[in-house]
Amino acid sequence: MMQTDVSSAYVTSASTSVYTGRVRLKGIYVNASGAATIALTDGTSAGYQQFKLDLPASATNNPIYIPIPGEGIVFLNGIYVNTLSGVNSITVFYG
């Protein structure tokens, strides 16, 4: 099994670069303020959408942690938060 250091980034708005360069998404912690949508793309806003999550309104004020199985999702050019709506904040775990 491959081992890498894991880092995190706290994000409160869309159009945010979490990391630039090849990286794997390991998990995401979501603090929703209502029905929520999160979309992460590869490198930039025009990059391929690698991860999308829709949460119902019942997720409000119930923080959720989503671990990514296996070695995580590979982003070749970095993790970019393209869409972040109905969310107070997310913490992205990557390595």
Short mmCIF file of C-alpha atoms in Angstrom, two decimals:
data_model
loop_
_atom_site.label_atom_id
_atom_site.label_comp_id
_atom_site.label_asym_id
_atom_site.label_seq_id
_atom_site.Cartn_x
_atom_site.Cartn_y
_atom_site.Cartn_z
CA MET A 1 0.00 0.00 0.00
CA MET A 2 1.28 3.42 -0.96
CA GLN A 3 1.82 5.93 1.84
CA THR A 4 1.91 9.70 1.36
CA ASP A 5 1.63 12.67 3.64
CA VAL A 6 -1.92 13.96 3.95
CA SER A 7 -2.66 17.69 4.06
CA SER A 8 -5.87 19.65 4.43
CA ALA A 9 -7.37 22.89 3.19
CA TYR A 10 -10.28 24.79 4.71
CA VAL A 11 -12.49 26.37 2.02
CA THR A 12 -15.42 28.77 2.38
CA SER A 13 -15.99 29.89 -1.22
CA ALA A 14 -16.01 28.56 -4.77
CA SER A 15 -13.36 29.37 -7.38
CA THR A 16 -10.64 28.27 -4.99
CA SER A 17 -7.54 26.24 -5.82
CA VAL A 18 -6.85 23.74 -3.06
CA TYR A 19 -3.63 22.32 -4.49
CA THR A 20 -1.73 22.65 -7.79
CA GLY A 21 -0.10 19.58 -9.29
CA ARG A 22 -0.81 15.85 -9.25
CA VAL A 23 -2.63 14.94 -6.06
CA ARG A 24 -5.21 12.53 -4.65
CA LEU A 25 -8.42 13.53 -2.89
CA LYS A 26 -8.53 11.47 0.31
CA GLY A 27 -11.67 12.80 1.99
CA ILE A 28 -13.92 15.77 2.46
CA TYR A 29 -15.66 17.21 5.53
CA VAL A 30 -18.79 19.25 4.78
CA ASN A 31 -20.56 21.78 6.99
CA ALA A 32 -23.79 22.46 5.06
CA SER A 33 -26.13 25.40 5.58
CA GLY A 34 -28.97 23.86 3.55
CA ALA A 35 -29.36 21.74 0.44
CA ALA A 36 -25.81 21.73 -0.87
CA THR A 37 -23.77 21.09 -4.00
CA ILE A 38 -20.01 20.67 -4.14
CA ALA A 39 -18.06 20.15 -7.37
CA LEU A 40 -14.30 19.65 -7.59
CA THR A 41 -12.57 19.90 -10.95
CA ASP A 42 -9.12 19.02 -12.23
CA GLY A 43 -6.85 22.07 -11.99
CA THR A 44 -9.15 24.92 -13.07
CA SER A 45 -12.81 25.81 -13.46
CA ALA A 46 -12.61 24.44 -17.03
CA GLY A 47 -11.11 21.14 -15.86
CA TYR A 48 -12.84 17.78 -15.86
CA GLN A 49 -15.27 17.38 -12.95
CA GLN A 50 -13.72 14.65 -10.81
CA PHE A 51 -16.03 14.83 -7.79
CA LYS A 52 -19.59 16.07 -7.28
CA LEU A 53 -21.74 15.81 -4.18
CA ASP A 54 -25.35 16.85 -3.65
CA LEU A 55 -26.70 16.93 -0.10
CA PRO A 56 -30.34 17.29 0.93
CA ALA A 57 -31.57 20.13 3.14
CA SER A 58 -31.67 17.63 6.03
CA ALA A 59 -27.87 17.82 6.11
CA THR A 60 -28.10 21.35 7.54
CA ASN A 61 -26.07 21.73 10.73
CA ASN A 62 -25.06 18.05 10.60
CA PRO A 63 -21.43 18.02 9.50
CA ILE A 64 -20.58 15.06 7.29
CA TYR A 65 -17.23 13.39 6.62
CA ILE A 66 -16.86 11.48 3.35
CA PRO A 67 -13.77 9.27 3.15
CA ILE A 68 -12.65 8.40 -0.37
CA PRO A 69 -11.98 4.66 -0.70
CA GLY A 70 -8.76 3.08 -1.89
CA GLU A 71 -5.96 5.47 -2.73
CA GLY A 72 -8.34 8.36 -3.38
CA ILE A 73 -9.38 10.20 -6.55
CA VAL A 74 -6.48 11.36 -8.74
CA PHE A 75 -6.45 14.98 -9.89
CA LEU A 76 -3.65 15.32 -12.45
CA ASN A 77 -3.47 19.13 -12.36
CA GLY A 78 -4.64 19.90 -8.83
CA ILE A 79 -7.90 20.19 -6.90
CA TYR A 80 -10.09 23.17 -7.74
CA VAL A 81 -13.34 23.97 -5.91
CA ASN A 82 -15.58 24.91 -8.83
CA THR A 83 -19.02 24.85 -7.17
CA LEU A 84 -19.80 25.43 -3.51
CA SER A 85 -23.41 26.28 -2.75
CA GLY A 86 -25.44 25.79 0.41
CA VAL A 87 -22.24 25.20 2.33
CA ASN A 88 -20.68 27.10 5.23
CA SER A 89 -17.32 25.42 4.71
CA ILE A 90 -15.54 22.29 3.58
CA THR A 91 -12.25 20.79 4.62
CA VAL A 92 -10.52 18.90 1.82
CA PHE A 93 -8.02 16.16 2.72
CA TYR A 94 -5.47 15.40 0.02
CA GLY A 95 -2.08 13.79 -0.44
#
